JSON list of C-alpha atoms in Angstrom, two decimals:
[
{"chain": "A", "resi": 1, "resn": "UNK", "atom": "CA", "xyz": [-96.50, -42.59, -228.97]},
{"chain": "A", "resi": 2, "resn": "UNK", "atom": "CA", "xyz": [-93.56, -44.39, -230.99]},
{"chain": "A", "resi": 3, "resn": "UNK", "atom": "CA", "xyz": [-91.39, -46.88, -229.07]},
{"chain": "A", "resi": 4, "resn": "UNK", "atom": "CA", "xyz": [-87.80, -45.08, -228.64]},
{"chain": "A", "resi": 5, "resn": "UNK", "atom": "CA", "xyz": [-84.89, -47.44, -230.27]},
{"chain": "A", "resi": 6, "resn": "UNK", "atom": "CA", "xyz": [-82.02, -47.82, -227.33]},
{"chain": "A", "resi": 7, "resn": "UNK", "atom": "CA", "xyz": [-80.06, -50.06, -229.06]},
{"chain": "A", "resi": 8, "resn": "UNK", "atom": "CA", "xyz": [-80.34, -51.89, -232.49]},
{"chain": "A", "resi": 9, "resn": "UNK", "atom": "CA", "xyz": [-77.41, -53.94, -233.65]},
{"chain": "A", "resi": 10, "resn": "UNK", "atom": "CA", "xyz": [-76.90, -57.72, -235.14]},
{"chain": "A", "resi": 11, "resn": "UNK", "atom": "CA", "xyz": [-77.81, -59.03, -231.56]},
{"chain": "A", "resi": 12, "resn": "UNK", "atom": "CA", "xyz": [-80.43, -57.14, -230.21]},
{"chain": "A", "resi": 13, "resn": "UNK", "atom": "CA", "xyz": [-82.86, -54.65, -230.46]},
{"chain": "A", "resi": 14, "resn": "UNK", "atom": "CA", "xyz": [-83.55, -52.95, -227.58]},
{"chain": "A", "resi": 15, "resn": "UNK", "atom": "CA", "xyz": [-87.20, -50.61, -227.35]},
{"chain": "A", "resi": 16, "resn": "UNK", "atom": "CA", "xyz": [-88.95, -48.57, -224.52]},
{"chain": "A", "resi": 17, "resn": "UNK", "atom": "CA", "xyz": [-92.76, -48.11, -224.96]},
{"chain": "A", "resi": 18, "resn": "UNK", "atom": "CA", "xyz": [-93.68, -44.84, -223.34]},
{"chain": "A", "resi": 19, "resn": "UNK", "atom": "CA", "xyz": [-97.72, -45.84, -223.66]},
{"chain": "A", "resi": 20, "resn": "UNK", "atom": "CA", "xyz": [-96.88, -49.00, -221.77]},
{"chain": "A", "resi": 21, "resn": "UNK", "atom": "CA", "xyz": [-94.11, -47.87, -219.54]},
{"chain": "A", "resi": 22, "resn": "UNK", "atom": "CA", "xyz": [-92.34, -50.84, -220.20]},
{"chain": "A", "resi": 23, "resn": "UNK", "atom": "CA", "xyz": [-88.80, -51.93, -221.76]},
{"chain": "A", "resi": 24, "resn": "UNK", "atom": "CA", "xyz": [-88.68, -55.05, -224.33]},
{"chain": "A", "resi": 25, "resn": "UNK", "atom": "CA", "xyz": [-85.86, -56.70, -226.67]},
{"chain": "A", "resi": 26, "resn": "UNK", "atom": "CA", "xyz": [-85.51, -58.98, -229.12]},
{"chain": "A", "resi": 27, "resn": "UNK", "atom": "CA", "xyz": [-82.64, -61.26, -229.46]},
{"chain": "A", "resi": 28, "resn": "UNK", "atom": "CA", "xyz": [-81.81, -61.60, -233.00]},
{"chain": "A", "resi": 29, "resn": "UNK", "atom": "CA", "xyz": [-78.94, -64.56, -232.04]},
{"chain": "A", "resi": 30, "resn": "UNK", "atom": "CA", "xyz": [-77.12, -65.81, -229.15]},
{"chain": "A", "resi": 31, "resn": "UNK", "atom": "CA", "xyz": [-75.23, -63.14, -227.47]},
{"chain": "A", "resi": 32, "resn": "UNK", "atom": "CA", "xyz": [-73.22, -63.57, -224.49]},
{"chain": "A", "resi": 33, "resn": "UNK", "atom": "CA", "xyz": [-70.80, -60.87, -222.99]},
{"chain": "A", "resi": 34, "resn": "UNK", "atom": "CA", "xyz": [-69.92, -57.59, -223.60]},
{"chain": "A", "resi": 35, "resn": "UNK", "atom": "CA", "xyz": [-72.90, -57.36, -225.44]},
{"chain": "A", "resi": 36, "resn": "UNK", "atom": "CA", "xyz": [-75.16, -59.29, -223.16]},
{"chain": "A", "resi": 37, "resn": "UNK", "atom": "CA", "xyz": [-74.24, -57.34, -220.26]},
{"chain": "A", "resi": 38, "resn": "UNK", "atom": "CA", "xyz": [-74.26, -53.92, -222.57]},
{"chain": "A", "resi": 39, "resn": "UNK", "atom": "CA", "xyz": [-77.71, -54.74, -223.61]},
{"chain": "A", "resi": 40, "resn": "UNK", "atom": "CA", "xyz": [-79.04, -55.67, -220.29]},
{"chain": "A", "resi": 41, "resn": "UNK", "atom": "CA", "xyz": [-77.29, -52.89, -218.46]},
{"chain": "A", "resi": 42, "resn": "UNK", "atom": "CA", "xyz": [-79.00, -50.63, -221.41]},
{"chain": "A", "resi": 43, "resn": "UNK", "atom": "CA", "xyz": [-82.54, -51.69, -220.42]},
{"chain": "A", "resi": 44, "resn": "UNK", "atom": "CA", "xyz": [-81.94, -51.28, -216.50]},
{"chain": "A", "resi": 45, "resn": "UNK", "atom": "CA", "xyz": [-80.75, -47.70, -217.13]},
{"chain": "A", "resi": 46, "resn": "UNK", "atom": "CA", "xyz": [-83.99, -47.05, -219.47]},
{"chain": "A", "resi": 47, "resn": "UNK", "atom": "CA", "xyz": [-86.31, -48.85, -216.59]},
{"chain": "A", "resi": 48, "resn": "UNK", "atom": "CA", "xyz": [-84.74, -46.49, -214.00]},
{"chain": "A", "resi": 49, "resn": "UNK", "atom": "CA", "xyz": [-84.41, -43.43, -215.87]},
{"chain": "A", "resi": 50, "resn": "UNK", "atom": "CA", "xyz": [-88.22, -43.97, -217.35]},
{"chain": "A", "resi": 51, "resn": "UNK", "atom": "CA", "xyz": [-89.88, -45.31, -213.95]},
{"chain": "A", "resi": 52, "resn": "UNK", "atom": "CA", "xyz": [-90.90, -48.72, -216.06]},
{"chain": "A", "resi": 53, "resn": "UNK", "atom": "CA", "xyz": [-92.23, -51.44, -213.88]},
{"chain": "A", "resi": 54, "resn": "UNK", "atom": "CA", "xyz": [-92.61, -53.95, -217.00]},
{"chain": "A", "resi": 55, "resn": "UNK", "atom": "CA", "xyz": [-89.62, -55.68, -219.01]},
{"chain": "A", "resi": 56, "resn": "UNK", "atom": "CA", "xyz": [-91.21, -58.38, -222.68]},
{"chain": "A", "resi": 57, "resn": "UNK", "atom": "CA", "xyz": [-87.69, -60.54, -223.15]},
{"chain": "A", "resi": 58, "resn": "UNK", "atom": "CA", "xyz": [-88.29, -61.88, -226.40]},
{"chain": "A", "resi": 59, "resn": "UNK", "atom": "CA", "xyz": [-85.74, -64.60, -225.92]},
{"chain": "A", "resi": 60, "resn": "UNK", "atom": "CA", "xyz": [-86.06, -67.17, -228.97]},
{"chain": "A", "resi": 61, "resn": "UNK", "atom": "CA", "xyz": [-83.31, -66.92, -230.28]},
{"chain": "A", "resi": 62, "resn": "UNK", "atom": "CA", "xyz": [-81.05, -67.38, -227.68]},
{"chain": "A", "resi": 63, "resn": "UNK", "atom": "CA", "xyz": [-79.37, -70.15, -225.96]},
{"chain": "A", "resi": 64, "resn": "UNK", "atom": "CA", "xyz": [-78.26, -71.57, -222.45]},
{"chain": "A", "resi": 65, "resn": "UNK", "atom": "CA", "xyz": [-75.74, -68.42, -221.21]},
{"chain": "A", "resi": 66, "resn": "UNK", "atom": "CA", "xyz": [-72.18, -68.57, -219.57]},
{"chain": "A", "resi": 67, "resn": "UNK", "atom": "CA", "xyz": [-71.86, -69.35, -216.12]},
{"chain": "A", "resi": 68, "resn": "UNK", "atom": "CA", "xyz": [-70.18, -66.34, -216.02]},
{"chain": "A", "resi": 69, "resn": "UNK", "atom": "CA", "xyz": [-72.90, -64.20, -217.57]},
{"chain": "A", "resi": 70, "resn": "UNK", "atom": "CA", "xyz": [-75.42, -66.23, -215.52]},
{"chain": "A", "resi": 71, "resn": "UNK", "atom": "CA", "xyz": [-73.45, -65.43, -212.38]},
{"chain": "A", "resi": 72, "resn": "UNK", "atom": "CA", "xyz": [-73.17, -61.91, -213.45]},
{"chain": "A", "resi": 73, "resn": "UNK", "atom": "CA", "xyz": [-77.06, -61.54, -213.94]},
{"chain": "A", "resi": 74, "resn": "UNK", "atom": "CA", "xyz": [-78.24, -63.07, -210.78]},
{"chain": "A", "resi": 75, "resn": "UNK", "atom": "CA", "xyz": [-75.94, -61.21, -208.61]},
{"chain": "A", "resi": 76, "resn": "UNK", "atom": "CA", "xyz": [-75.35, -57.84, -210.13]},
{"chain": "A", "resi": 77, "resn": "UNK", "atom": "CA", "xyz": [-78.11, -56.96, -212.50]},
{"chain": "A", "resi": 78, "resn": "UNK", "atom": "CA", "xyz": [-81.14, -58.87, -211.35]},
{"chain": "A", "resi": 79, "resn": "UNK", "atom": "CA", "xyz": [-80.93, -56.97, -208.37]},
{"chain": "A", "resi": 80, "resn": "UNK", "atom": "CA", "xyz": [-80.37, -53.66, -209.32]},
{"chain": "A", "resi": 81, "resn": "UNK", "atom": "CA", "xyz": [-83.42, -53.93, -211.72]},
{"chain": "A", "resi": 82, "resn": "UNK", "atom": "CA", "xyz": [-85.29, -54.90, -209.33]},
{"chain": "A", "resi": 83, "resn": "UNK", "atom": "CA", "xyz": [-84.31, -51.68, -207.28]},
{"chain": "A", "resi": 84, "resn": "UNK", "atom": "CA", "xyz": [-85.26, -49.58, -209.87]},
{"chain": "A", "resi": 85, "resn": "UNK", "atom": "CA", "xyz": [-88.43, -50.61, -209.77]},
{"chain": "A", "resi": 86, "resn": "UNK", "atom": "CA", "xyz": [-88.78, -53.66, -211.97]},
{"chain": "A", "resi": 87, "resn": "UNK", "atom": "CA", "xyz": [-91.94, -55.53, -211.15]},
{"chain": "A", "resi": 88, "resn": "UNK", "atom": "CA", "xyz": [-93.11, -57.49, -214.07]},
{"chain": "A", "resi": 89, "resn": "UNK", "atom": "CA", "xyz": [-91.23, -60.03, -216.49]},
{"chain": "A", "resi": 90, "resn": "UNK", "atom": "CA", "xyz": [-93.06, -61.75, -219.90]},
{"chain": "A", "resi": 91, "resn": "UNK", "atom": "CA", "xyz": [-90.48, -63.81, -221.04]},
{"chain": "A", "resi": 92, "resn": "UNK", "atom": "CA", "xyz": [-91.19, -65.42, -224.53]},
{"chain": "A", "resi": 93, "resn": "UNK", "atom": "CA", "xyz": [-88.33, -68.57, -224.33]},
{"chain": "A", "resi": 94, "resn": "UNK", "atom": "CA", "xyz": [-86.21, -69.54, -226.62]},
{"chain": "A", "resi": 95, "resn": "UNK", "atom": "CA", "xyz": [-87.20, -72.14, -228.68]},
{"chain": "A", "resi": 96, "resn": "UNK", "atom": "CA", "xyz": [-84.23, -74.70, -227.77]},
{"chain": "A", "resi": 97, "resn": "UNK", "atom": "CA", "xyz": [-84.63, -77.51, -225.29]},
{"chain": "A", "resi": 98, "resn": "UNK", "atom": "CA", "xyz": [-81.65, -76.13, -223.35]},
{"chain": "A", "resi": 99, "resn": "UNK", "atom": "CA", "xyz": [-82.30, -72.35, -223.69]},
{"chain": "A", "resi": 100, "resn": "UNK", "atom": "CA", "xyz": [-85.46, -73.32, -222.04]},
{"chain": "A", "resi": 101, "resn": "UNK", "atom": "CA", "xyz": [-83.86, -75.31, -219.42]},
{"chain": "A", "resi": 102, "resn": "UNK", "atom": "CA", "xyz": [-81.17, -72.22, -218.52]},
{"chain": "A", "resi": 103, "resn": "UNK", "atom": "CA", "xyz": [-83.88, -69.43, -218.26]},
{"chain": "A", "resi": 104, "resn": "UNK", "atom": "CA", "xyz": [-85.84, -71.82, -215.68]},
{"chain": "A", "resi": 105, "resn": "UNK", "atom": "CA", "xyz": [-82.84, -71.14, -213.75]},
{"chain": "A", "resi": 106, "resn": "UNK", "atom": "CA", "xyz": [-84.01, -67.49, -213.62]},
{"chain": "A", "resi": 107, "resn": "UNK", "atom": "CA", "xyz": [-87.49, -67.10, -213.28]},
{"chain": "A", "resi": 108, "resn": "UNK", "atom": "CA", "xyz": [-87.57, -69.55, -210.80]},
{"chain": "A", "resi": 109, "resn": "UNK", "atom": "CA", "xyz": [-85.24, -67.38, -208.10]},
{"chain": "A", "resi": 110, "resn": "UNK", "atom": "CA", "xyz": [-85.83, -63.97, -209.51]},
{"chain": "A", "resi": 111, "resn": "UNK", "atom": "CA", "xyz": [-89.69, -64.97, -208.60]},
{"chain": "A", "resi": 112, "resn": "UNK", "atom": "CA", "xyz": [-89.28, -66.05, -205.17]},
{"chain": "A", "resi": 113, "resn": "UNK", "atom": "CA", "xyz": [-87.50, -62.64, -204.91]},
{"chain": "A", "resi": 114, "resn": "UNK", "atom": "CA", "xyz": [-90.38, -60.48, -205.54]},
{"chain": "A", "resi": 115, "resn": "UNK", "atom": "CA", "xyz": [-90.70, -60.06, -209.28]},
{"chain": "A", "resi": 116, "resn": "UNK", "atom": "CA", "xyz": [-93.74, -61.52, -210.58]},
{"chain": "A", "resi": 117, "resn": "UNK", "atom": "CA", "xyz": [-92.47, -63.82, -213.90]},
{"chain": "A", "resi": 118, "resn": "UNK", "atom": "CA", "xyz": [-95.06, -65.55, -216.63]},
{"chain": "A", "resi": 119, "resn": "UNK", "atom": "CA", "xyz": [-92.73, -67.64, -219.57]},
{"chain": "A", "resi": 120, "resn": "UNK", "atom": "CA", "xyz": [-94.94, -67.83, -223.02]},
{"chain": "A", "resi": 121, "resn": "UNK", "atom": "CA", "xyz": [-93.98, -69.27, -226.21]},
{"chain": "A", "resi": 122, "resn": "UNK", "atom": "CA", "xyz": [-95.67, -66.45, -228.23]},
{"chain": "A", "resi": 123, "resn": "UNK", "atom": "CA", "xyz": [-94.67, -62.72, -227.62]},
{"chain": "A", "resi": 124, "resn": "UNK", "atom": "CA", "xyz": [-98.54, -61.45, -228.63]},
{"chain": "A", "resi": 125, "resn": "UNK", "atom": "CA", "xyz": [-99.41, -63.58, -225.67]},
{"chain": "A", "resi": 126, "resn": "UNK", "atom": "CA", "xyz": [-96.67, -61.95, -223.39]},
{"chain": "A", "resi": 127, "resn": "UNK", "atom": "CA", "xyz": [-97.63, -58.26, -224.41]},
{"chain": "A", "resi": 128, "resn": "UNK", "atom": "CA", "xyz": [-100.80, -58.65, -223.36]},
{"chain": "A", "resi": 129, "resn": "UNK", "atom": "CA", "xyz": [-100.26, -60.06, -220.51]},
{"chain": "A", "resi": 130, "resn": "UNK", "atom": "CA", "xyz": [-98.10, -57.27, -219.07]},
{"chain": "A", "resi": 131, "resn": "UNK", "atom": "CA", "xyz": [-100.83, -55.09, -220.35]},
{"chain": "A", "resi": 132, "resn": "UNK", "atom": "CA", "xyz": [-103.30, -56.73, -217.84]},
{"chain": "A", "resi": 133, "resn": "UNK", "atom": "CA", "xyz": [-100.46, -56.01, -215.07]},
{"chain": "A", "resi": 134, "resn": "UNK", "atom": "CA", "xyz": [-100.56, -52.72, -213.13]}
]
């Protein structure tokens, strides 16, 4: 089966993989915002709607977010991903020093809260981890 495009814009491309039940995206650039949260928000509604368990953030080419964004996805979308039945997060980092550093403020918490994180450097790595998960 073909991955369905949910969004694809200058900032992100946004897939679900029906074979895989899972939601990825690519960030082509730093994105913060509107079209952070619209991009996010996109993926939780495709996890839900689709009965995903597995999200592949392909995050290299992003960058340390807002507070305000970070604030935004800790306490409003983290958890109601995780409600909709979000269960398994490859997250291929960004390359920078400090995009690294910001997304450690993530996984850290958002692992301790039940959702079972593994960061990689390489998103042929990540894929097939989640394809190990079940």
């Amino acid at each position: 089966m073909p991955l369905e495009t949910i969004i694809d814009n200058e900032f992100v491309s946004l897939w679900y993989d029906p074979e895989r039940g899972m939601v990825s995206h690519v960030f082509h650039r730093f994105l913060a915002g509107d079209a952070f949260r619209d991009a996010l928000n996109a993926g939780t509604h495709t996890l839900k709607k689709r009965r995903a368990t597995k999200w592949l953030s392909d995050d290299r080419n992003n960058s340390a977010l807002s507070a305000a964004d970070g604030e935004w996805a800790k306490t409003d979308w983290f958890p109601r991903t995780l409600r909709a039945g979000w269960k398994y997060w490859a997250l291929v980092q960004p390359t920078s020093v400090i995009g690294k550093m910001n997304m450690k403020r993530f996984t850290e918490p958002y692992a301790k809260m039940g959702l079972t994180v593994r960061v990689f450097d390489d998103p042929t790595a990540a894929l097939a981890w989640l394809d190990e998960q079940k």
